[in-house]
Amino acid sequence: MKLPDRQTVATDAKLLLIAIPVAIWTILPIYHMFLFAISRKDSAFSGNIWPSHPTFGNFVTVFKEQHYFLNHFWLQFWNSLFIAVMTGVLTLLIATAAAFAVSRLKVRGGRWVMNLALFTYFIPAAFLAVPMYRTMGLYGLLNSQWSLILAMVTIASPYAIWVLKQASDKLPYELDEAAVMDGATPVQLFRLVYLPLMMPSLVAIGIYALLLAWNEYLYAFLLLSKDTSITLPVALGNFLSADDSPWELLMATGFIYALPPAAIYYVFRRYMVGGLTAGAVKS
């Protein structure tokens, strides 16, 4: 068996020296969140590496909504899920159609569309929160979940269009020409050629838009105010308004709220790392 040379060993060692601190730095906050979540109220700030009397009662309290801050936990969880999924779906519909029209159909003004899409990010999204609040008020959408969905789609779509357009440009145009010669219409070209080849990018952009809305706090705080319509991040912020904040319940709720994104990544990870045109043409 051939032994690795010194250069390979040195490279692996350097990677380990970088990877280990990064892994610790990433895992440490999650560990402390879980530590708080399984600690009792009187021992949450004990400073121990592991609680002396760990308990999963905090999770039971959250699941059963047994605290006045958790009266609408499941409804708020559903609100977050609905808003995130609708944001992902609408962003994909808009960005996919726009990228296909600009990249494959070569519509007039496509370059202007791309430039304007990037121009929107010259202004930070936080600066647009108050104008967005006024706009939603003028259209009577305040305290409606659709106001937050539309706001998130507005923020996510320009970046999604730009990314999908760049990915679409890498697809071989010979596939389009072959499909057109076989009599394919633009709709068939979009459905049978474009979408299958773009699937990894579509999954990545869909997850990006979904997580953007899932983690949003500022716009959700401004546009939604009813306890039955707010998202869970806003509800978690209410924990901090109490004089004696139930940190153990806050961490348990936050830990539960972090599980869906982790599950989404686990399910779709093979699409996210797949090649855009793997197997589409033979070299």
XYZ file of N, CA and C in Angstrom:
849
model
N 0.844 -1.199 0.000
C 0.000 0.000 0.000
C 0.878 1.248 0.000
N 0.544 2.167 -0.884
C 1.343 3.381 -1.014
C 1.019 4.363 0.103
N 2.041 4.819 0.801
C 1.845 5.766 1.888
C 1.732 7.190 1.331
N 0.944 8.041 1.971
C 0.827 9.423 1.505
C 2.147 10.165 1.681
N 2.453 11.047 0.734
C 3.697 11.795 0.819
C 3.577 12.913 1.852
N 4.707 13.559 2.106
C 4.746 14.591 3.141
C 3.841 15.778 2.805
N 3.802 16.124 1.524
C 2.981 17.277 1.132
C 1.504 17.018 1.399
N 1.062 15.791 1.091
C -0.341 15.439 1.357
C -0.642 15.473 2.846
N 0.270 14.921 3.646
C 0.077 14.915 5.105
C 0.051 16.339 5.639
N 0.949 17.191 5.141
C 0.992 18.583 5.598
C -0.292 19.322 5.233
N -0.793 19.064 4.022
C -2.048 19.714 3.599
C -3.211 19.273 4.468
N -3.283 17.961 4.735
C -4.355 17.445 5.590
C -4.260 18.022 6.999
N -3.051 18.158 7.495
C -2.863 18.710 8.835
C -3.316 20.169 8.895
N -2.997 20.930 7.856
C -3.426 22.330 7.820
C -4.950 22.440 7.769
N -5.572 21.563 6.986
C -7.027 21.577 6.907
C -7.668 21.245 8.253
N -7.066 20.281 8.961
C -7.574 19.924 10.279
C -7.422 21.083 11.264
N -6.290 21.772 11.189
C -6.065 22.909 12.084
C -7.096 24.018 11.849
N -7.573 24.125 10.636
C -8.605 25.124 10.336
C -9.988 24.582 10.666
N -10.229 23.314 10.307
C -11.567 22.741 10.442
C -11.984 22.560 11.895
N -11.054 22.131 12.745
C -11.406 21.857 14.142
C -11.858 23.124 14.876
N -11.116 24.241 14.823
C -11.615 25.461 15.487
C -12.930 25.957 14.913
N -13.086 25.857 13.587
C -14.341 26.298 12.966
C -15.501 25.440 13.443
N -15.292 24.123 13.522
C -16.339 23.222 13.989
C -16.721 23.520 15.439
N -15.699 23.729 16.283
C -15.973 24.057 17.689
C -16.728 25.378 17.803
N -16.281 26.372 17.024
C -16.921 27.691 17.065
C -18.373 27.612 16.609
N -18.670 26.704 15.677
C -20.029 26.547 15.163
C -20.910 25.774 16.125
N -20.361 24.718 16.699
C -21.158 23.836 17.548
C -21.376 24.420 18.942
N -20.444 25.230 19.425
C -20.510 25.732 20.798
C -21.814 26.478 21.102
N -22.267 27.427 20.267
C -23.545 28.095 20.581
C -24.730 27.137 20.601
N -24.722 26.149 19.687
C -25.817 25.173 19.663
C -25.792 24.334 20.934
N -24.587 23.988 21.377
C -24.472 23.204 22.608
C -25.009 23.989 23.802
N -24.652 25.269 23.889
C -25.130 26.084 25.007
C -26.637 26.291 24.935
N -27.186 26.403 23.727
C -28.642 26.502 23.601
C -29.310 25.245 24.146
N -28.774 24.081 23.764
C -29.336 22.825 24.259
C -29.132 22.701 25.762
N -27.985 23.196 26.258
C -27.702 23.150 27.694
C -28.743 23.937 28.482
N -29.065 25.147 28.004
C -30.112 25.940 28.637
C -31.456 25.228 28.549
N -31.736 24.598 27.392
C -33.046 24.002 27.158
C -33.329 22.832 28.094
N -32.282 22.125 28.562
C -32.500 20.970 29.437
C -32.166 21.298 30.888
N -31.983 22.573 31.188
C -31.677 22.977 32.569
C -32.937 23.476 33.261
N -32.936 23.345 34.578
C -34.023 23.910 35.365
C -33.827 25.414 35.500
N -34.886 26.096 35.835
C -34.839 27.563 35.896
C -33.801 28.044 36.898
N -33.685 27.352 38.026
C -32.774 27.804 39.072
C -31.315 27.443 38.796
N -31.056 26.620 37.763
C -29.676 26.214 37.477
C -29.253 26.533 36.045
N -30.029 27.392 35.372
C -29.727 27.691 33.965
C -28.400 28.423 33.818
N -28.054 29.261 34.799
C -26.829 30.056 34.723
C -25.767 29.545 35.693
N -25.750 28.242 35.930
C -24.793 27.677 36.881
C -23.364 27.678 36.340
N -23.209 27.676 35.014
C -21.874 27.667 34.419
C -21.270 26.291 34.298
N -22.023 25.243 34.631
C -21.507 23.877 34.529
C -21.490 23.426 33.068
N -20.583 22.498 32.769
C -20.515 21.935 31.425
C -21.754 21.107 31.121
N -22.328 20.500 32.147
C -23.544 19.704 31.994
C -24.396 19.929 33.236
N -25.710 20.144 33.089
C -26.552 20.409 34.267
C -26.573 19.232 35.223
N -26.630 19.532 36.488
C -26.632 18.470 37.510
C -27.921 17.667 37.483
N -29.023 18.318 37.115
C -30.313 17.617 37.029
C -30.977 17.957 35.695
N -30.496 17.362 34.605
C -31.085 17.672 33.293
C -32.538 17.230 33.219
N -33.320 17.975 32.469
C -34.739 17.676 32.335
C -35.216 18.068 30.948
N -36.155 17.305 30.442
C -36.808 17.645 29.170
C -38.185 18.248 29.423
N -38.404 18.658 30.663
C -39.686 19.266 31.000
C -39.927 20.576 30.273
N -38.845 21.291 29.939
C -39.020 22.549 29.204
C -39.622 22.315 27.828
N -39.208 21.234 27.187
C -39.775 20.906 25.883
C -41.249 20.508 26.023
N -41.571 19.791 27.097
C -42.970 19.423 27.349
C -43.807 20.673 27.568
N -43.256 21.631 28.311
C -43.965 22.893 28.542
C -44.239 23.619 27.241
N -43.253 23.610 26.345
C -43.436 24.272 25.047
C -44.473 23.539 24.215
N -44.361 22.223 24.122
C -45.284 21.450 23.299
C -46.729 21.590 23.783
N -46.918 21.640 25.105
C -48.257 21.728 25.665
C -48.719 23.167 25.882
N -47.882 24.137 25.507
C -48.218 25.564 25.616
C -48.604 25.935 27.053
N -47.788 25.511 28.021
C -48.109 25.672 29.431
C -47.483 26.922 30.044
N -47.231 27.928 29.240
C -46.731 29.213 29.729
C -47.442 30.310 28.950
N -47.698 31.446 29.597
C -48.499 32.481 28.923
C -47.790 33.068 27.708
N -46.470 32.953 27.629
C -45.767 33.361 26.420
C -45.927 32.339 25.295
N -46.411 31.147 25.643
C -46.529 30.051 24.673
C -47.974 29.697 24.366
N -48.896 30.604 24.641
C -50.312 30.300 24.436
C -50.649 29.974 22.981
N -49.895 30.549 22.042
C -50.181 30.335 20.613
C -48.953 29.753 19.902
N -48.201 28.898 20.608
C -46.957 28.395 20.036
C -47.181 27.684 18.711
N -48.090 26.715 18.676
C -48.285 25.935 17.461
C -48.872 26.779 16.340
N -49.733 27.718 16.662
C -50.277 28.606 15.641
C -49.181 29.505 15.065
N -48.338 30.028 15.926
C -47.234 30.870 15.460
C -46.213 30.059 14.671
N -46.000 28.819 15.064
C -45.123 27.930 14.304
C -45.691 27.704 12.906
N -47.000 27.490 12.835
C -47.661 27.317 11.538
C -47.581 28.599 10.714
N -47.730 29.752 11.358
C -47.608 31.022 10.640
C -46.232 31.147 9.991
N -45.190 30.825 10.747
C -43.832 30.880 10.202
C -43.667 29.923 9.031
N -44.204 28.721 9.174
C -44.076 27.717 8.117
C -44.825 28.149 6.861
N -46.044 28.646 7.037
C -46.851 29.076 5.887
C -46.175 30.225 5.146
N -45.712 31.225 5.892
C -45.069 32.387 5.276
C -43.780 31.980 4.568
N -42.992 31.107 5.189
C -41.733 30.686 4.585
C -41.968 29.882 3.306
N -42.903 28.947 3.342
C -43.174 28.120 2.163
C -43.731 28.963 1.023
N -44.667 29.857 1.314
C -45.243 30.697 0.263
C -44.189 31.630 -0.318
N -43.300 32.136 0.526
C -42.210 32.981 0.024
C -41.310 32.189 -0.915
N -40.964 30.977 -0.532
C -40.124 30.142 -1.391
C -40.798 29.828 -2.716
N -42.084 29.482 -2.683
C -42.808 29.122 -3.908
C -42.924 30.324 -4.846
N -43.361 31.467 -4.321
C -43.533 32.650 -5.165
C -42.193 33.156 -5.709
N -41.166 33.119 -4.880
C -39.845 33.544 -5.345
C -39.358 32.651 -6.479
N -39.571 31.352 -6.351
C -39.167 30.431 -7.410
C -39.943 30.680 -8.697
N -41.252 30.901 -8.587
C -42.058 31.154 -9.782
C -41.576 32.399 -10.513
N -41.367 33.467 -9.767
C -40.947 34.730 -10.383
C -39.537 34.630 -10.942
N -38.610 34.128 -10.139
C -37.203 34.097 -10.546
C -36.970 33.106 -11.679
N -37.626 31.956 -11.643
C -37.434 30.961 -12.691
C -37.938 31.472 -14.029
N -39.129 32.064 -14.015
C -39.681 32.599 -15.261
C -38.823 33.739 -15.800
N -38.379 34.627 -14.922
C -37.559 35.754 -15.358
C -36.216 35.284 -15.904
N -35.562 34.361 -15.211
C -34.260 33.864 -15.669
C -34.394 33.127 -16.998
N -35.453 32.368 -17.174
C -35.674 31.648 -18.434
C -35.896 32.627 -19.589
N -36.689 33.656 -19.334
C -36.956 34.635 -20.385
C -35.702 35.402 -20.776
N -34.906 35.780 -19.789
C -33.704 36.582 -20.071
C -32.600 35.731 -20.675
N -32.378 34.531 -20.122
C -31.237 33.717 -20.523
C -31.508 32.875 -21.757
N -32.676 32.243 -21.847
C -32.922 31.297 -22.937
C -33.731 31.903 -24.083
N -34.729 32.726 -23.769
C -35.546 33.320 -24.814
C -34.969 34.624 -25.350
N -33.989 35.171 -24.632
C -33.298 36.382 -25.063
C -34.274 37.544 -25.316
N -35.152 37.787 -24.367
C -36.118 38.874 -24.527
C -35.403 40.217 -24.489
N -36.007 41.207 -25.124
C -35.417 42.540 -25.134
C -35.431 43.136 -23.719
N -34.397 43.866 -23.428
C -34.302 44.500 -22.112
C -33.846 43.575 -21.014
N -33.363 42.374 -21.376
C -32.932 41.427 -20.362
C -31.779 41.941 -19.527
N -30.843 42.627 -20.188
C -29.714 43.179 -19.443
C -30.178 44.228 -18.446
N -31.182 45.019 -18.821
C -31.723 46.010 -17.891
C -32.380 45.343 -16.687
N -33.041 44.238 -16.942
C -33.671 43.502 -15.834
C -32.611 43.042 -14.846
N -31.497 42.508 -15.348
C -30.448 42.027 -14.463
C -29.789 43.177 -13.710
N -29.548 44.289 -14.407
C -28.934 45.436 -13.739
C -29.831 46.012 -12.656
N -31.130 46.100 -12.939
C -32.066 46.609 -11.940
C -32.188 45.646 -10.757
N -32.103 44.348 -11.044
C -32.168 43.358 -9.955
C -31.017 43.551 -8.983
N -29.816 43.781 -9.522
C -28.670 44.013 -8.648
C -28.725 45.392 -7.997
N -29.279 46.373 -8.697
C -29.354 47.732 -8.164
C -30.195 47.795 -6.894
N -31.178 46.913 -6.780
C -32.043 46.945 -5.592
C -31.269 46.662 -4.314
N -30.112 45.982 -4.423
C -29.350 45.641 -3.223
C -28.370 46.734 -2.816
N -28.359 47.840 -3.535
C -27.547 48.967 -3.103
C -28.094 49.583 -1.822
N -29.395 49.418 -1.584
C -30.038 49.932 -0.381
C -30.286 48.766 0.567
N -29.751 48.789 1.776
C -29.987 47.683 2.719
C -31.469 47.468 2.979
N -31.843 46.211 3.140
C -33.257 45.867 3.335
C -33.833 46.516 4.588
N -32.998 46.727 5.611
C -33.489 47.345 6.847
C -33.961 48.777 6.606
N -33.319 49.481 5.650
C -33.715 50.857 5.357
C -35.067 50.920 4.660
N -35.482 49.817 4.061
C -36.746 49.790 3.332
C -37.909 49.336 4.205
N -37.640 49.046 5.475
C -38.689 48.507 6.340
C -39.824 49.511 6.547
N -39.477 50.761 6.847
C -40.516 51.771 7.068
C -41.278 52.089 5.780
N -40.601 52.312 4.624
C -41.360 52.488 3.380
C -42.249 51.286 3.055
N -41.769 50.080 3.342
C -42.584 48.893 3.102
C -43.802 48.888 4.017
N -43.613 49.319 5.263
C -44.733 49.405 6.204
C -45.786 50.386 5.684
N -45.347 51.538 5.185
C -46.279 52.532 4.656
C -46.996 52.002 3.417
N -46.265 51.324 2.557
C -46.865 50.776 1.345
C -47.937 49.752 1.675
N -47.636 48.851 2.591
C -48.615 47.837 2.976
C -49.828 48.483 3.641
N -49.598 49.570 4.386
C -50.716 50.282 4.995
C -51.618 50.921 3.955
N -51.026 51.486 2.905
C -51.819 52.121 1.850
C -52.687 51.107 1.109
N -52.191 49.889 0.998
C -52.954 48.851 0.313
C -53.813 48.016 1.266
N -53.843 48.391 2.534
C -54.694 47.695 3.496
C -54.231 46.285 3.830
N -52.934 46.044 3.777
C -52.411 44.700 4.019
C -51.749 44.533 5.379
N -51.723 45.589 6.186
C -51.107 45.464 7.504
C -51.836 44.417 8.336
N -51.071 43.701 9.152
C -51.584 42.620 10.003
C -52.102 41.439 9.190
N -51.762 41.417 7.898
C -52.061 40.265 7.059
C -50.749 39.543 6.759
N -50.776 38.232 6.824
C -49.565 37.470 6.563
C -49.070 37.662 5.134
N -49.967 38.033 4.236
C -49.562 38.264 2.858
C -48.677 39.498 2.735
N -48.796 40.427 3.665
C -47.907 41.588 3.625
C -46.467 41.154 3.843
N -46.248 40.252 4.783
C -44.889 39.758 5.034
C -44.406 38.880 3.888
N -45.301 38.069 3.333
C -44.923 37.221 2.203
C -44.483 38.071 1.020
N -45.262 39.106 0.691
C -44.915 39.972 -0.432
C -43.619 40.732 -0.174
N -43.415 41.157 1.068
C -42.175 41.861 1.408
C -40.976 40.941 1.250
N -41.077 39.705 1.700
C -39.972 38.766 1.589
C -39.702 38.375 0.138
N -40.765 38.228 -0.646
C -40.584 37.926 -2.069
C -39.884 39.094 -2.762
N -40.233 40.316 -2.386
C -39.595 41.496 -2.959
C -38.099 41.515 -2.663
N -37.725 41.113 -1.459
C -36.319 41.112 -1.066
C -35.555 39.955 -1.705
N -36.192 38.788 -1.794
C -35.494 37.586 -2.261
C -35.406 37.488 -3.778
N -36.375 38.019 -4.499
C -36.465 37.789 -5.949
C -35.275 38.326 -6.749
N -34.796 39.547 -6.507
C -33.661 40.029 -7.327
C -32.443 39.119 -7.270
N -32.062 38.711 -6.081
C -30.916 37.807 -5.963
C -31.207 36.468 -6.621
N -32.433 35.967 -6.445
C -32.798 34.682 -7.040
C -32.749 34.755 -8.561
N -33.236 35.859 -9.140
C -33.191 36.018 -10.599
C -31.750 36.027 -11.084
N -30.898 36.753 -10.395
C -29.506 36.865 -10.818
C -28.812 35.513 -10.757
N -29.007 34.766 -9.678
C -28.346 33.463 -9.531
C -28.843 32.478 -10.587
N -30.158 32.418 -10.781
C -30.707 31.479 -11.750
C -30.315 31.850 -13.173
N -30.187 33.131 -13.458
C -29.760 33.546 -14.790
C -28.326 33.102 -15.045
N -27.458 33.275 -14.056
C -26.074 32.843 -14.220
C -25.993 31.330 -14.389
N -26.794 30.593 -13.640
C -26.801 29.128 -13.776
C -27.372 28.712 -15.124
N -28.390 29.422 -15.599
C -29.011 29.100 -16.880
C -28.053 29.333 -18.039
N -27.210 30.350 -17.928
C -26.250 30.642 -18.997
C -25.260 29.495 -19.206
N -25.063 28.654 -18.182
C -24.110 27.549 -18.286
C -24.700 26.331 -18.996
N -26.012 26.327 -19.211
C -26.636 25.192 -19.890
C -26.316 25.241 -21.381
N -26.037 24.107 -22.014
C -25.721 24.090 -23.455
C -26.922 24.541 -24.289
N -26.710 25.493 -25.163
C -27.795 25.954 -26.039
C -28.145 24.903 -27.090
N -27.251 23.933 -27.302
C -27.566 22.867 -28.249
C -28.808 22.089 -27.831
N -29.052 22.001 -26.531
C -30.250 21.310 -26.057
C -31.504 22.056 -26.478
N -31.482 23.390 -26.364
C -32.622 24.189 -26.796
C -32.852 24.045 -28.294
N -31.756 24.114 -29.063
C -31.877 24.023 -30.511
C -32.430 22.662 -30.929
N -31.970 21.597 -30.280
C -32.476 20.263 -30.601
C -33.955 20.138 -30.267
N -34.352 20.708 -29.127
C -35.758 20.644 -28.739
C -36.636 21.435 -29.698
N -36.175 22.611 -30.134
C -36.946 23.429 -31.072
C -37.059 22.728 -32.417
N -35.985 22.089 -32.863
C -36.030 21.355 -34.128
C -37.012 20.199 -34.064
N -37.208 19.630 -32.880
C -38.182 18.553 -32.703
C -39.596 19.083 -32.531
N -39.755 20.411 -32.604
C -41.088 21.001 -32.543
C -41.531 21.439 -31.167
N -40.604 21.578 -30.224
C -40.979 21.983 -28.867
C -41.352 23.459 -28.831
N -42.411 23.781 -28.130
C -42.813 25.167 -27.907
C -42.015 25.737 -26.742
N -42.037 27.079 -26.557
C -41.327 27.642 -25.395
C -41.783 27.054 -24.069
N -43.074 26.755 -23.946
C -43.577 26.160 -22.703
C -43.013 24.767 -22.509
N -42.980 23.970 -23.578
C -42.411 22.628 -23.486
C -40.906 22.682 -23.235
N -40.242 23.641 -23.873
C -38.815 23.827 -23.624
C -38.561 24.148 -22.162
N -39.409 24.983 -21.586
C -39.281 25.360 -20.181
C -39.522 24.162 -19.269
N -40.552 23.386 -19.584
C -40.965 22.305 -18.693
C -40.117 21.050 -18.848
N -39.729 20.717 -20.071
C -39.068 19.441 -20.313
C -37.548 19.527 -20.364
N -37.010 20.694 -20.662
C -35.559 20.840 -20.776
C -34.990 21.699 -19.657
N -35.569 22.885 -19.512
C -35.004 23.876 -18.594
C -35.139 23.453 -17.135
N -36.343 23.111 -16.714
C -36.573 22.801 -15.296
C -35.765 21.599 -14.805
N -35.735 20.467 -15.551
C -34.937 19.330 -15.046
C -33.459 19.652 -14.881
N -32.882 20.410 -15.821
C -31.462 20.721 -15.739
C -31.160 21.751 -14.659
N -32.131 22.580 -14.349
C -31.936 23.632 -13.353
C -32.309 23.198 -11.941
N -32.694 21.940 -11.766
C -33.226 21.505 -10.479
C -32.301 21.790 -9.295
N -30.984 21.515 -9.368
C -30.130 21.835 -8.210
C -30.162 23.314 -7.841
N -30.110 24.190 -8.853
C -30.157 25.628 -8.576
C -31.514 26.044 -8.040
N -32.578 25.444 -8.562
C -33.922 25.776 -8.083
C -34.095 25.374 -6.619
N -33.564 24.218 -6.269
C -33.655 23.778 -4.877
C -32.883 24.731 -3.975
N -31.679 25.111 -4.391
C -30.865 26.012 -3.575
C -31.545 27.364 -3.396
N -32.107 27.910 -4.472
C -32.777 29.207 -4.386
C -34.061 29.111 -3.574
N -34.793 28.019 -3.744
C -36.006 27.838 -2.950
C -35.718 27.775 -1.462
N -34.644 27.055 -1.100
C -34.257 26.970 0.306
C -33.777 28.322 0.815
N -33.040 29.050 -0.032
C -32.591 30.397 0.352
C -33.781 31.298 0.681
N -34.784 31.333 -0.195
C -35.943 32.190 0.033
C -36.750 31.724 1.242
N -36.878 30.413 1.389
C -37.633 29.873 2.526
C -36.975 30.249 3.847
N -35.654 30.066 3.931
C -34.954 30.373 5.178
C -34.894 31.874 5.438
N -34.863 32.668 4.367
C -34.890 34.117 4.541
C -36.161 34.544 5.266
N -37.291 33.989 4.836
C -38.559 34.318 5.486
C -38.686 33.635 6.844
N -38.138 32.450 6.969
C -38.229 31.689 8.226
C -37.532 32.420 9.369
N -36.411 33.080 9.067
C -35.612 33.737 10.102
C -35.885 35.238 10.216
N -36.780 35.777 9.403
C -37.005 37.218 9.398
C -37.655 37.691 10.703
N -37.135 38.784 11.230
C -37.693 39.359 12.458
C -38.204 40.787 12.253
N -37.386 41.651 11.634
C -37.729 43.075 11.548
C -39.027 43.305 10.805
N -39.148 42.766 9.605
C -40.363 42.965 8.821
C -41.560 42.290 9.485
N -41.330 41.120 10.068
C -42.429 40.443 10.771
C -42.899 41.250 11.962
N -41.970 41.894 12.645
C -42.323 42.716 13.810
C -43.117 43.951 13.393
N -42.752 44.539 12.265
C -43.428 45.762 11.820
C -44.784 45.488 11.175
N -44.867 44.447 10.369
C -46.060 44.230 9.551
C -47.138 43.415 10.248
N -46.777 42.661 11.274
C -47.737 41.816 11.985
C -47.734 42.181 13.458
N -48.910 42.260 14.048
C -48.989 42.657 15.452
C -49.874 41.758 16.300
N -50.804 41.027 15.708
C -51.693 40.165 16.484
C -50.948 38.912 16.935
N -51.245 38.453 18.139
C -50.600 37.247 18.654
C -50.925 36.026 17.808
N -52.081 36.046 17.141
C -52.495 34.895 16.336
C -51.955 34.950 14.902
N -51.304 36.039 14.540
C -50.790 36.162 13.172
C -49.279 36.330 13.108
N -48.631 36.637 14.240
C -47.184 36.863 14.228
C -46.447 35.545 14.013
N -45.199 35.659 13.609
C -44.357 34.476 13.436
C -43.644 34.155 14.745
N -43.044 32.981 14.788
C -42.411 32.540 16.028
C -41.197 33.382 16.416
N -40.377 33.887 15.469
C -39.278 34.770 15.900
C -39.758 35.997 16.655
N -40.873 36.589 16.235
C -41.429 37.742 16.957
C -41.924 37.301 18.327
N -42.557 36.138 18.385
C -43.026 35.623 19.672
C -41.852 35.355 20.611
N -40.753 34.863 20.075
C -39.573 34.636 20.911
C -39.031 35.951 21.454
N -39.138 37.009 20.665
C -38.700 38.313 21.144
C -39.500 38.792 22.332
N -40.755 38.348 22.421
C -41.593 38.755 23.559
C -41.091 38.177 24.876
N -40.336 37.096 24.820
C -39.786 36.521 26.047
C -38.890 37.535 26.769
N -38.226 38.373 25.988
C -37.273 39.310 26.567
C -37.944 40.512 27.206
N -39.254 40.656 27.036
C -39.962 41.798 27.610
C -40.307 41.598 29.081
N -40.178 40.368 29.564
C -40.513 40.083 30.958
C -39.352 40.469 31.872
N -39.698 40.857 33.102
C -38.662 41.189 34.083
C -37.825 39.960 34.442
N -38.489 38.818 34.510
C -37.804 37.563 34.818
C -38.003 36.620 33.630
N -37.196 36.804 32.604
C -37.378 36.056 31.364
C -37.132 34.570 31.585
N -38.043 33.709 31.099
C -37.841 32.252 31.214
C -36.849 31.768 30.162
N -35.561 31.934 30.467
C -34.532 31.613 29.480
C -34.561 30.153 29.073
N -34.893 29.272 30.009
C -34.899 27.853 29.675
C -35.980 27.533 28.637
N -37.140 28.213 28.753
C -38.203 28.018 27.761
C -37.856 28.690 26.436
N -37.203 29.836 26.508
C -36.775 30.531 25.288
C -35.807 29.665 24.497
N -34.836 29.051 25.184
C -33.868 28.218 24.492
C -34.512 26.930 23.961
N -35.439 26.368 24.716
C -36.136 25.166 24.237
C -36.955 25.474 22.993
N -37.636 26.612 22.992
C -38.422 27.009 21.824
C -37.509 27.292 20.637
N -36.411 27.987 20.888
C -35.473 28.267 19.812
C -34.860 27.012 19.233
N -34.581 26.033 20.097
C -34.003 24.777 19.617
C -34.996 24.046 18.723
N -36.265 24.040 19.116
C -37.304 23.412 18.289
C -37.434 24.143 16.961
N -37.348 25.470 17.023
C -37.504 26.274 15.815
C -36.353 26.079 14.844
N -35.202 25.660 15.346
C -34.035 25.448 14.489
C -34.040 24.081 13.816
N -34.908 23.179 14.233
C -34.904 21.833 13.667
C -35.398 21.764 12.218
N -36.481 22.456 11.831
C -36.933 22.365 10.430
C -35.886 22.759 9.403
N -35.138 23.886 9.572
C -34.098 24.181 8.582
C -33.047 23.077 8.476
N -32.675 22.501 9.626
C -31.709 21.405 9.596
C -32.272 20.203 8.845
N -33.556 19.914 9.042
C -34.188 18.797 8.340
C -34.277 19.070 6.840
N -34.567 20.310 6.467
C -34.653 20.666 5.044
C -33.309 20.461 4.363
N -32.251 20.909 5.025
C -30.921 20.727 4.430
C -30.587 19.247 4.301
N -30.931 18.444 5.315
C -30.617 17.018 5.281
C -31.342 16.328 4.128
N -32.586 16.711 3.881
C -33.376 16.074 2.834
C -32.890 16.460 1.437
N -32.531 17.741 1.258
C -32.215 18.244 -0.080
C -30.719 18.421 -0.328
N -29.887 17.897 0.549
C -28.460 18.168 0.424
C -27.889 17.610 -0.873
N -28.393 16.473 -1.355
C -27.828 15.892 -2.582
C -28.155 16.739 -3.801
N -29.287 17.451 -3.764
C -29.614 18.342 -4.872
C -28.731 19.584 -4.846
N -28.404 20.044 -3.647
C -27.641 21.278 -3.522
C -26.202 21.111 -3.974
N -25.673 19.905 -3.879
C -24.284 19.672 -4.283
C -24.192 19.032 -5.653
N -25.344 18.752 -6.282
C -25.311 18.123 -7.593
C -24.909 19.092 -8.686
N -24.380 18.558 -9.762
C -23.999 19.392 -10.900
C -25.234 19.886 -11.640
N -25.121 21.056 -12.236
C -26.258 21.643 -12.947
C -26.595 20.854 -14.213
N -25.601 20.363 -14.898
C -25.852 19.660 -16.168
C -25.263 18.263 -16.162
N -25.151 17.648 -15.010
C -24.534 16.315 -14.922
C -25.346 15.319 -15.740
N -24.711 14.738 -16.719
C -25.365 13.729 -17.548
C -26.231 14.294 -18.642
N -26.283 15.616 -18.821
C -27.165 16.192 -19.824
C -26.613 15.973 -21.231
N -25.297 16.152 -21.390
C -24.660 15.946 -22.688
C -23.412 15.095 -22.482
N -23.023 14.431 -23.530
C -21.800 13.624 -23.481
C -20.657 14.413 -24.094
N -19.528 14.350 -23.441
C -18.372 15.046 -23.987
C -17.746 14.260 -25.123
